[in-house]
Coordinates of C-alpha atoms and ligand atoms in Angstrom, one line a residue:
X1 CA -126.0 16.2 168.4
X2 CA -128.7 14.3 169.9
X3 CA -128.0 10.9 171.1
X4 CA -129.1 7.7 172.2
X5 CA -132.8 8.0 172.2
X6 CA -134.6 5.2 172.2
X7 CA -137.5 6.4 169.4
X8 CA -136.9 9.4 167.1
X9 CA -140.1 9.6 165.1
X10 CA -140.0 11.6 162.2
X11 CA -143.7 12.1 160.3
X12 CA -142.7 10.4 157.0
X13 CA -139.0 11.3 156.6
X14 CA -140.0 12.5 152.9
X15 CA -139.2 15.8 151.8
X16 CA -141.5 15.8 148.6
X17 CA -144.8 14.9 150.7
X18 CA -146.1 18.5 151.6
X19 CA -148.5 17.0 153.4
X20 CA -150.0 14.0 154.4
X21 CA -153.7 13.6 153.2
X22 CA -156.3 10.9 154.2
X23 CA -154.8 7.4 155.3
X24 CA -150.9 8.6 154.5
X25 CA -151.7 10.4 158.2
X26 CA -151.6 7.1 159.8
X27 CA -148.5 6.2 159.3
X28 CA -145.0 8.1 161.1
X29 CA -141.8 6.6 160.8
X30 CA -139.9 5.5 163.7
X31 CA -136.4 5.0 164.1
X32 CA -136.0 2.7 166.8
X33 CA -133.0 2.2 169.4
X34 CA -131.7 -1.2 170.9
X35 CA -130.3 -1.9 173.7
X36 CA -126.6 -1.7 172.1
X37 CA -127.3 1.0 169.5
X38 CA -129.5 4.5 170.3
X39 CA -130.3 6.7 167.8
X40 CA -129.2 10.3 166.8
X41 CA -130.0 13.4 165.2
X42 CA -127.4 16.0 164.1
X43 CA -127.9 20.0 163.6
X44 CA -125.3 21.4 161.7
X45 CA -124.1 24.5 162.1
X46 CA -126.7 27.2 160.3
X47 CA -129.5 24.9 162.3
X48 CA -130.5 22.7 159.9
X49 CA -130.5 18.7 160.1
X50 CA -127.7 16.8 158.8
X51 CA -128.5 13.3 160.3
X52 CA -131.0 11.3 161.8
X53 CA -130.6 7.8 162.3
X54 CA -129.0 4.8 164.3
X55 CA -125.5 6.2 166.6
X56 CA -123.6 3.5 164.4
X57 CA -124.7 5.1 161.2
X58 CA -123.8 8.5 162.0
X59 CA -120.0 7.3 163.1
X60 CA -119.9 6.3 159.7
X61 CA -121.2 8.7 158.0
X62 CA -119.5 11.2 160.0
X63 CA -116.4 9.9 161.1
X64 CA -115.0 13.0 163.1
X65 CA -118.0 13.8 164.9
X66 CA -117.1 13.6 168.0
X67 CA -114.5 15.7 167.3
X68 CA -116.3 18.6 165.8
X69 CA -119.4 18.1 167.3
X70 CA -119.8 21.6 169.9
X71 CA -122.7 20.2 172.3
X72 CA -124.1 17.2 172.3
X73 CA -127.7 16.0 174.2
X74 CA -127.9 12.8 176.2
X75 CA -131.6 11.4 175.2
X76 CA -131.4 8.4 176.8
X77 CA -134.3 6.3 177.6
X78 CA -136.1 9.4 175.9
X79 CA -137.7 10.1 172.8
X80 CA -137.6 12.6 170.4
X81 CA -140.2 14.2 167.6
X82 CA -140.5 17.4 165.4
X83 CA -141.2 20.1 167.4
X84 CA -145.1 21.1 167.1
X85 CA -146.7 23.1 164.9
X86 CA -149.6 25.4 166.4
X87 CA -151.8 26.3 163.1
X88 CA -154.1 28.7 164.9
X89 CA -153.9 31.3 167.7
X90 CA -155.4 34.4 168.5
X91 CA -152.1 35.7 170.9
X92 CA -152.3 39.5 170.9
X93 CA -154.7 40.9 173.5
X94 CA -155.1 42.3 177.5
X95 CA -157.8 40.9 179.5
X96 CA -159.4 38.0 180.0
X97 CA -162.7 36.9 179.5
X98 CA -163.1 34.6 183.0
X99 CA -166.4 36.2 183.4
X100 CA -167.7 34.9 180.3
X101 CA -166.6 30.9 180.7
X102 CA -169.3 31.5 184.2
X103 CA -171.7 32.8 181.6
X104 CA -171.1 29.9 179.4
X105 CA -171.5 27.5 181.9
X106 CA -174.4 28.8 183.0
X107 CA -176.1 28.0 179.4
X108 CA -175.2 31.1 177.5
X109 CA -174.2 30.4 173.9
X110 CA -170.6 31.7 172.2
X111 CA -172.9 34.0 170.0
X112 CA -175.3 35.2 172.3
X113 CA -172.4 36.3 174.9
X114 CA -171.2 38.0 171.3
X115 CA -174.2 39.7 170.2
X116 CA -174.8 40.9 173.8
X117 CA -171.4 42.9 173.1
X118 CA -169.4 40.5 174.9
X119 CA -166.9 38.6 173.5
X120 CA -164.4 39.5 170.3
X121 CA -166.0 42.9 171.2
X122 CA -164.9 43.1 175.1
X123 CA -161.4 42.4 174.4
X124 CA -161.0 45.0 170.9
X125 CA -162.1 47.4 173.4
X126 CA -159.6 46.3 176.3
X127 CA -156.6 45.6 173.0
X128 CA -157.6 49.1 171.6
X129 CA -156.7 50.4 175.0
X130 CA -153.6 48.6 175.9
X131 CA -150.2 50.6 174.5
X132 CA -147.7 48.2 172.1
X133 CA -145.3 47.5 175.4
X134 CA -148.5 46.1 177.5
X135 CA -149.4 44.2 174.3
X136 CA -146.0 43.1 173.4
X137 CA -145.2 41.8 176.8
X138 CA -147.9 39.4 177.0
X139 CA -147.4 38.0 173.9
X140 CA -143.9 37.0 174.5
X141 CA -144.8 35.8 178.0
X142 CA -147.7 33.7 175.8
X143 CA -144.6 32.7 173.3
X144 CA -142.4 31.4 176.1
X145 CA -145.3 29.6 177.1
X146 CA -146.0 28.1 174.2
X147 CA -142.3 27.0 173.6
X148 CA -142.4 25.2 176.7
X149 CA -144.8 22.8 175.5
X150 CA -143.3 21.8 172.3
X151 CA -144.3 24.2 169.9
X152 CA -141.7 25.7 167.8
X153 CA -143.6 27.1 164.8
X154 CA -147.0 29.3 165.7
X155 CA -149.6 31.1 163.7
X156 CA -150.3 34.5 165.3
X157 CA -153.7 36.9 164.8
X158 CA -154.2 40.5 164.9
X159 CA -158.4 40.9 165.0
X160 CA -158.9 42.4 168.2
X161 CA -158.5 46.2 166.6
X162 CA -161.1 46.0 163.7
X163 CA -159.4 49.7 162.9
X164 CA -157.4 50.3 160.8
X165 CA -154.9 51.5 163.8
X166 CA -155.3 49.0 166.0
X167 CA -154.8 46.1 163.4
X168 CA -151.3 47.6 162.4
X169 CA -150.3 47.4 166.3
X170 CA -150.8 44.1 166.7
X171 CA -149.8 43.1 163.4
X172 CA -146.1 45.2 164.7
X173 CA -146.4 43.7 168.2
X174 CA -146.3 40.0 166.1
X175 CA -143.6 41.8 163.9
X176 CA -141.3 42.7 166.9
X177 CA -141.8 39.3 168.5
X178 CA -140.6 37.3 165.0
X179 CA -137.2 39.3 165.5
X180 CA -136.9 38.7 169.1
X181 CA -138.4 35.4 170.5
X182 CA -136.9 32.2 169.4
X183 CA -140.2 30.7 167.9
X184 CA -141.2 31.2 163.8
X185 CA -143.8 32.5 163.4
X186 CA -146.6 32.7 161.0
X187 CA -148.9 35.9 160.9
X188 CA -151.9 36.5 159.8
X189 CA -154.6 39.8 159.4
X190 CA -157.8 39.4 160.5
X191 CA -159.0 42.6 160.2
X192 CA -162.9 41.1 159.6
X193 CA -162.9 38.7 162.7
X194 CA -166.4 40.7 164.0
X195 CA -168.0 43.6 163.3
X196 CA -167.0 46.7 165.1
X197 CA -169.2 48.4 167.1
X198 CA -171.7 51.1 165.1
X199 CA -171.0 49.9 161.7
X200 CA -173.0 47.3 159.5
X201 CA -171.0 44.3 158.1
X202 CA -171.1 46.1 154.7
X203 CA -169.5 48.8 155.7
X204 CA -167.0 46.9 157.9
X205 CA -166.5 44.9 154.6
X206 CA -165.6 48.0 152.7
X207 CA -163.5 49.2 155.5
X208 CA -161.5 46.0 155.3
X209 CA -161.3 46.2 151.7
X210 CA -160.5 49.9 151.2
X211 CA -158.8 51.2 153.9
X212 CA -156.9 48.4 156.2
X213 CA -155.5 46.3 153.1
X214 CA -154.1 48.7 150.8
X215 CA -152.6 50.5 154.7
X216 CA -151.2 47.0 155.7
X217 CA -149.7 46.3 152.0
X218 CA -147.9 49.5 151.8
X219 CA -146.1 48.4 155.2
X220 CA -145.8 45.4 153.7
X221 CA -144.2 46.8 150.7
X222 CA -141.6 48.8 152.9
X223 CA -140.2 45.6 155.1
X224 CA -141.9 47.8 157.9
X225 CA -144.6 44.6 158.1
X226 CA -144.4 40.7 157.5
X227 CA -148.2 39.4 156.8
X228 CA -148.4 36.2 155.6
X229 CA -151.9 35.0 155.7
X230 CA -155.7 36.9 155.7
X231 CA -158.7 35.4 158.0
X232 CA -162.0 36.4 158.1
X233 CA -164.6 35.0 160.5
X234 CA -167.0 33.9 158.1
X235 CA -170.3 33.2 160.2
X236 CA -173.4 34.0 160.7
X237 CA -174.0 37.0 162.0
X238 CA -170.3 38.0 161.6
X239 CA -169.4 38.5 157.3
X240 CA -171.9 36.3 155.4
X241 CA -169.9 34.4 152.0
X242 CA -169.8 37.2 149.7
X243 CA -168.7 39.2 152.0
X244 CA -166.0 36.6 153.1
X245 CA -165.1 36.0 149.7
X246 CA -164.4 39.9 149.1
X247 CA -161.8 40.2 152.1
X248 CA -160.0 36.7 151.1
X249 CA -159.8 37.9 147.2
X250 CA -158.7 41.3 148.2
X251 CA -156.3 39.8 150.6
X252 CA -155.1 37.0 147.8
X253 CA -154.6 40.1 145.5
X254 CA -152.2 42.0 148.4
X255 CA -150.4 38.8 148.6
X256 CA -151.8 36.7 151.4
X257 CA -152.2 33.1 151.8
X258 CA -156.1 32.4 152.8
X259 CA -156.3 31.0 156.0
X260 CA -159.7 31.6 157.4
X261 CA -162.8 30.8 160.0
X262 CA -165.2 28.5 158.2
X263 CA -168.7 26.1 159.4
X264 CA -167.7 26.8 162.9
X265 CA -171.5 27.5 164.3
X266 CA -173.4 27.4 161.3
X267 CA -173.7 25.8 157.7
X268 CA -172.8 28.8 155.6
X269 CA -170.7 26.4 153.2
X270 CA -168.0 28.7 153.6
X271 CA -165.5 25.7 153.1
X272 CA -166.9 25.4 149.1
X273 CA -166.2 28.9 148.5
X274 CA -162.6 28.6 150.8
X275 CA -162.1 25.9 147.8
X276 CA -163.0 28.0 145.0
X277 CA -160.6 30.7 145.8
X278 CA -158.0 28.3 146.6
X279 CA -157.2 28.8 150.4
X280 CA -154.7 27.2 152.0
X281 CA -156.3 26.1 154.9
X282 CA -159.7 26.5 156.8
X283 CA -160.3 26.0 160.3
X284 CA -162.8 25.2 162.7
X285 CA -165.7 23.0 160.5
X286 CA -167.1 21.8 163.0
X287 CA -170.3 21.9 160.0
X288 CA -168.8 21.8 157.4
X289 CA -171.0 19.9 154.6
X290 CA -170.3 17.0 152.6
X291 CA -169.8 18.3 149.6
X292 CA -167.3 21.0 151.5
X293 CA -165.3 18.1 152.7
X294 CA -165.6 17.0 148.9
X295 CA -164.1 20.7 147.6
X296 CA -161.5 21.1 150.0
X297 CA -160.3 18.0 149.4
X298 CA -160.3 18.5 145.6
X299 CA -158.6 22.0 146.0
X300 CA -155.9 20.8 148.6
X301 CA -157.0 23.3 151.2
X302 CA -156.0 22.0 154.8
X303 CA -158.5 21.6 156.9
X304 CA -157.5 22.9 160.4
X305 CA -159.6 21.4 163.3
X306 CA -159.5 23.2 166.5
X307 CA -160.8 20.9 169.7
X308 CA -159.9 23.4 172.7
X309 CA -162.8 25.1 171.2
X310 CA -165.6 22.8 170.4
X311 CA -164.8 21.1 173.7
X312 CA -165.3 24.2 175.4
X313 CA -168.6 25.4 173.7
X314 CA -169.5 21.9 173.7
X315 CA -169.8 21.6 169.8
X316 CA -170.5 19.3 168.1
X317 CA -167.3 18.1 167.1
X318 CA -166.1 18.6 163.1
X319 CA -166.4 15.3 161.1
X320 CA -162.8 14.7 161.3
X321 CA -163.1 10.9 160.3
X322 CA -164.8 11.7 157.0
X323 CA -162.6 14.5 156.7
X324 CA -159.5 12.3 156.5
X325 CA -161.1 9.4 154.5
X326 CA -162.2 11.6 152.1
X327 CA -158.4 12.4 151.6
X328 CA -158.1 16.0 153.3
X329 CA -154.8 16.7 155.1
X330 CA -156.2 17.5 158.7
X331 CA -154.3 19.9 160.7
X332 CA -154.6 21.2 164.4
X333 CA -154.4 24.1 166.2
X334 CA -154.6 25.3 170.0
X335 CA -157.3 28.2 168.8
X336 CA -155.3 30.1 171.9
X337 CA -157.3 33.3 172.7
X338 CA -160.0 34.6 175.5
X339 CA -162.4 32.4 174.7
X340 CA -160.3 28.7 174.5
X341 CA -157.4 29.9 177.0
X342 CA -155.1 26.6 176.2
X343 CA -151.8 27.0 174.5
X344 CA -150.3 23.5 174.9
X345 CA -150.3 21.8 171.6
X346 CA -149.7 17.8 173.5
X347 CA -153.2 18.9 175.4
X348 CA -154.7 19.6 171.7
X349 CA -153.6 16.5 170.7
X350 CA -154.9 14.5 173.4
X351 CA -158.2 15.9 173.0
X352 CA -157.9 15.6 169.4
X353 CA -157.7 11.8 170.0
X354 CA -160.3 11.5 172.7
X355 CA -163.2 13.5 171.4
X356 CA -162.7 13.5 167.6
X357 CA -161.5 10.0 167.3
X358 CA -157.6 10.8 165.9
X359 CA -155.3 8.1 166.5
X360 CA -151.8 9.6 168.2
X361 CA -149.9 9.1 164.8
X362 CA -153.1 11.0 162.9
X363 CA -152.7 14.0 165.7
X364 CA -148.8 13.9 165.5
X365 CA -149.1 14.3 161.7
X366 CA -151.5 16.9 162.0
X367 CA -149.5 18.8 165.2
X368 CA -146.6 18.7 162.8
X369 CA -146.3 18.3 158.9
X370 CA -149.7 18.7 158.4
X371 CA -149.9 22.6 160.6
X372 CA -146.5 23.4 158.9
X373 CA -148.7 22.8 155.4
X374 CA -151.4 25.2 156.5
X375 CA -148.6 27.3 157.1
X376 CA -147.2 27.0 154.2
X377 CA -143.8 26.0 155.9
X378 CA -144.0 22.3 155.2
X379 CA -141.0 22.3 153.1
X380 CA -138.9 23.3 156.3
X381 CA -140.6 22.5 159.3
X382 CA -142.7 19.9 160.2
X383 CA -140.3 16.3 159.8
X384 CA -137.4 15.1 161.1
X385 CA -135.7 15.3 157.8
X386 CA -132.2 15.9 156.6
X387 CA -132.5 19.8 155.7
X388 CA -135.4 21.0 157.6
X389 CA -134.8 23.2 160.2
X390 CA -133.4 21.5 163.4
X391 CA -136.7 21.8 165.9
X392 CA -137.6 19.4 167.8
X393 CA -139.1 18.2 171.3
X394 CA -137.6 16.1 173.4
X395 CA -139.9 13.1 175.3
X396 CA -139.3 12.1 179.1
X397 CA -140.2 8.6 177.5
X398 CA -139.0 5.8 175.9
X399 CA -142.0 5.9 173.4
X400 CA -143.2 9.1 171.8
X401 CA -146.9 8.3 172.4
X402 CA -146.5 9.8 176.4
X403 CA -146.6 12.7 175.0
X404 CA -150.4 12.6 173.7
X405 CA -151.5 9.9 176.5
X406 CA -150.1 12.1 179.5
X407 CA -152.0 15.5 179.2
X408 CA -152.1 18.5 181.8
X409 CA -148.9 17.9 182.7
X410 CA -146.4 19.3 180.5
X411 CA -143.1 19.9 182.9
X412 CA -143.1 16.4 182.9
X413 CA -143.5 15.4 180.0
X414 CA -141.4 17.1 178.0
X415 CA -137.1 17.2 178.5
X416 CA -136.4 19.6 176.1
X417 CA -137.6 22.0 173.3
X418 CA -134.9 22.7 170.5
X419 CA -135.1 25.0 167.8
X420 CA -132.9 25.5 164.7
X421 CA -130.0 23.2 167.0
X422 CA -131.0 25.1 170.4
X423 CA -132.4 24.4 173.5
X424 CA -134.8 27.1 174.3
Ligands
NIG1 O1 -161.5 30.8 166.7 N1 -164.4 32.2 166.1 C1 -163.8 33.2 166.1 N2 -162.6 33.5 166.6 C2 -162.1 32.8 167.7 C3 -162.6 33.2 169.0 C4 -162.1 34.6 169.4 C5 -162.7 35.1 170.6 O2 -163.7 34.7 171.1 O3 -162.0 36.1 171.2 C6 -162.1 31.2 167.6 O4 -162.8 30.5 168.3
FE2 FE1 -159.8 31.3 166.0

């Protein structure tokens, strides 16, 4: 039981809207405290939420609470929302890529550093290096992190193997974490996010297609592996749209929710053909064309937008305000990985807000409900609602908002991070 807080926010405390789309992202609900009454939330036992609502309410409703009730939170003065959703992260790797952020600054572009074999490509060489321990150890230390800043539900990579090998260790290294670390997680292959070394982006294509899918679905088949989503990086100079829309079908056909890298650097339209297949979400589209917006928002993909990464290449930022006028559930990400080394979803959100114009409700709903829908999770994660799973974050703040408007500084921030009824 959580009590007394002034402000529990829940993102529209509605367990048939899967996601909020277009103006419906403006609005959270807010279950406000007086001075006399707080507010509560209570976690039954297997996790889930049984309650959310004024301390005078949940007496009545549950008369012997405080009887039965095994630990109970003192929120007062504080404020309390879902726990965050991270839609996109790249998590499994060794190295780091400080050398290249000089290089950036220094004018080099994202794709020239790339084509120069820098890059995706330095760290598949440093990941194809590292043992499953090395690589499993930084990616709970990265988990911990990222439960430390509110986020409760994470989408997790492979893509720094492009073998068939290395792809499986990371995809197990994700596998082992699920079991271990307190966090859900969502995980995705993305077997085609460059082209290795020595082959064309044909043959990579093929070796996607005819090799690392049917390997990965036999684990699949066994329990030995848990893939839930298939990304390709769909770009210029990386796999073109046919060859994009090969891996996603082929992935679709193995089971695989299509989650993939669209209109990040250039105007391929990859978010039309996204639409056609029927992804689930696309992220980055940063140029993402009208008539994409259009499709996506006809097909009901969600449109993850990822600002730790056009802030740091200095894009052009993605057309977020059409995107959600036009209807489109908009969903964010932390993009976590060597090139955009952030993994705190309240900093996504502020920048969110100051560079593509969100307001804090629009970034809450698309930190939460709306990441949880390009998960695929948004019937149990993702709202304060009686049911879901019990996660939430806990705000050193009488209003929920200090947790977008006070950015770098986490520790303070946030009180607490609670997942399926415990603090972690
Ligand atoms: O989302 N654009 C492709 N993939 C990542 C970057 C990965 C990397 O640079 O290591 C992204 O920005
Ligand atoms: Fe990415």
């Amino acid at each position: 039981l959580v009590h007394s807080a002034s402000q529990v926010v829940t993102v529209r405390n509605d367990a048939k809207i899967i996601a909020a789309r277009g103006q419906e992202m403006r609005h959270v609900d807010i279950v406000e405290g007086t001075e006399q009454c707080g507010v509560s939330v209570l976690i039954d036992s297997n996790g889930k939420i049984a309650f959310v609502g004024l301390d005078t309410d949940v007496a009545f409703e549950f008369p012997d609470v405080h009887k039965e009730v095994e630990r109970t939170i003192d929120a007062r003065g504080k404020s309390i929302v879902p726990g965050l959703v991270d839609a996109h992260t790249h998590p499994v790797w060794v190295g780091d890529r400080v050398h290249e952020f000089a290089m950036k600054l220094a004018g080099a572009t994202y794709m020239e550093v790339h084509a120069a074999g820098g890059g995706i490509h330095y760290t598949v060489e440093k990941t194809r290096n590292a043992s499953e321990e090395e690589l499993y150890c930084s990616l709970v230390e990265r988990l911990y992190s990222m439960l430390s800043t509110g986020t409760t539900c994470v989408e997790c990579k492979s893509g720094y193997g492009l073998d068939v090998d290395t792809e499986i260790k990371m995809l197990s290294v994700i596998e082992k974490a699920r079991k271990e670390v307190p966090i859900s997680i969502s995980c995705t292959y993305c077997g085609a996010h460059a082209v290795p070394k020595g082959k064309t982006s044909q043959e990579a294509t093929d070796d996607v297609i005819k090799h690392q899918i049917p390997k990965i679905r036999e684990l699949m088949s066994k329990e030995e592996l848990h893939v839930d989503n298939i990304d390709v990086f769909c770009e210029k100079g990386v796999f073109d749209v046919n060859q994009s829309r090969r891996i996603l079908q082929a992935g679709k056909d193995a089971g695989m929710n299509l989650n993939f890298h669209g209109d990040e650097l250039s105007p391929l339209d990859g978010a039309k053909m996204g639409a056609e297949l029927g992804a689930l979400a696309i992220s980055h589209l940063e140029e993402i064309s009208d008539s994409g917006i259009d499709a996506m928002t006809k097909a009901g993909s969600v449109g993850v937008v990822l600002p730790t990464t056009a802030y740091i290449l200095r894009l052009t930022p993605p057309p977020v305000r059409k995107m959600i006028e036009s209807g489109m559930a908009v969903a964010l990400g932390s993009d976590f990985n060597p090139n955009a080394y952030c993994m705190s979803m309240p900093m996504v959100m502020h920048l969110a807000c100051v560079i593509f114009r969100m307001s804090m409700p629009e970034a809450l709903v698309a930190a939460t409900l709306n990441s949880a829908a390009a998960l695929g999770r948004s019937g149990d994660l993702g709202t304060l609602s009686v049911g879901k799973c019990g996660d939430m974050v806990i705000i050193n703040a009488p209003r929920w908002e200090h947790l977008v408007y006070q950015f770098g500084c986490h520790n303070e921030t946030i009180s607490s991070v609670i997942r399926n009824g415990d603090v972690v």
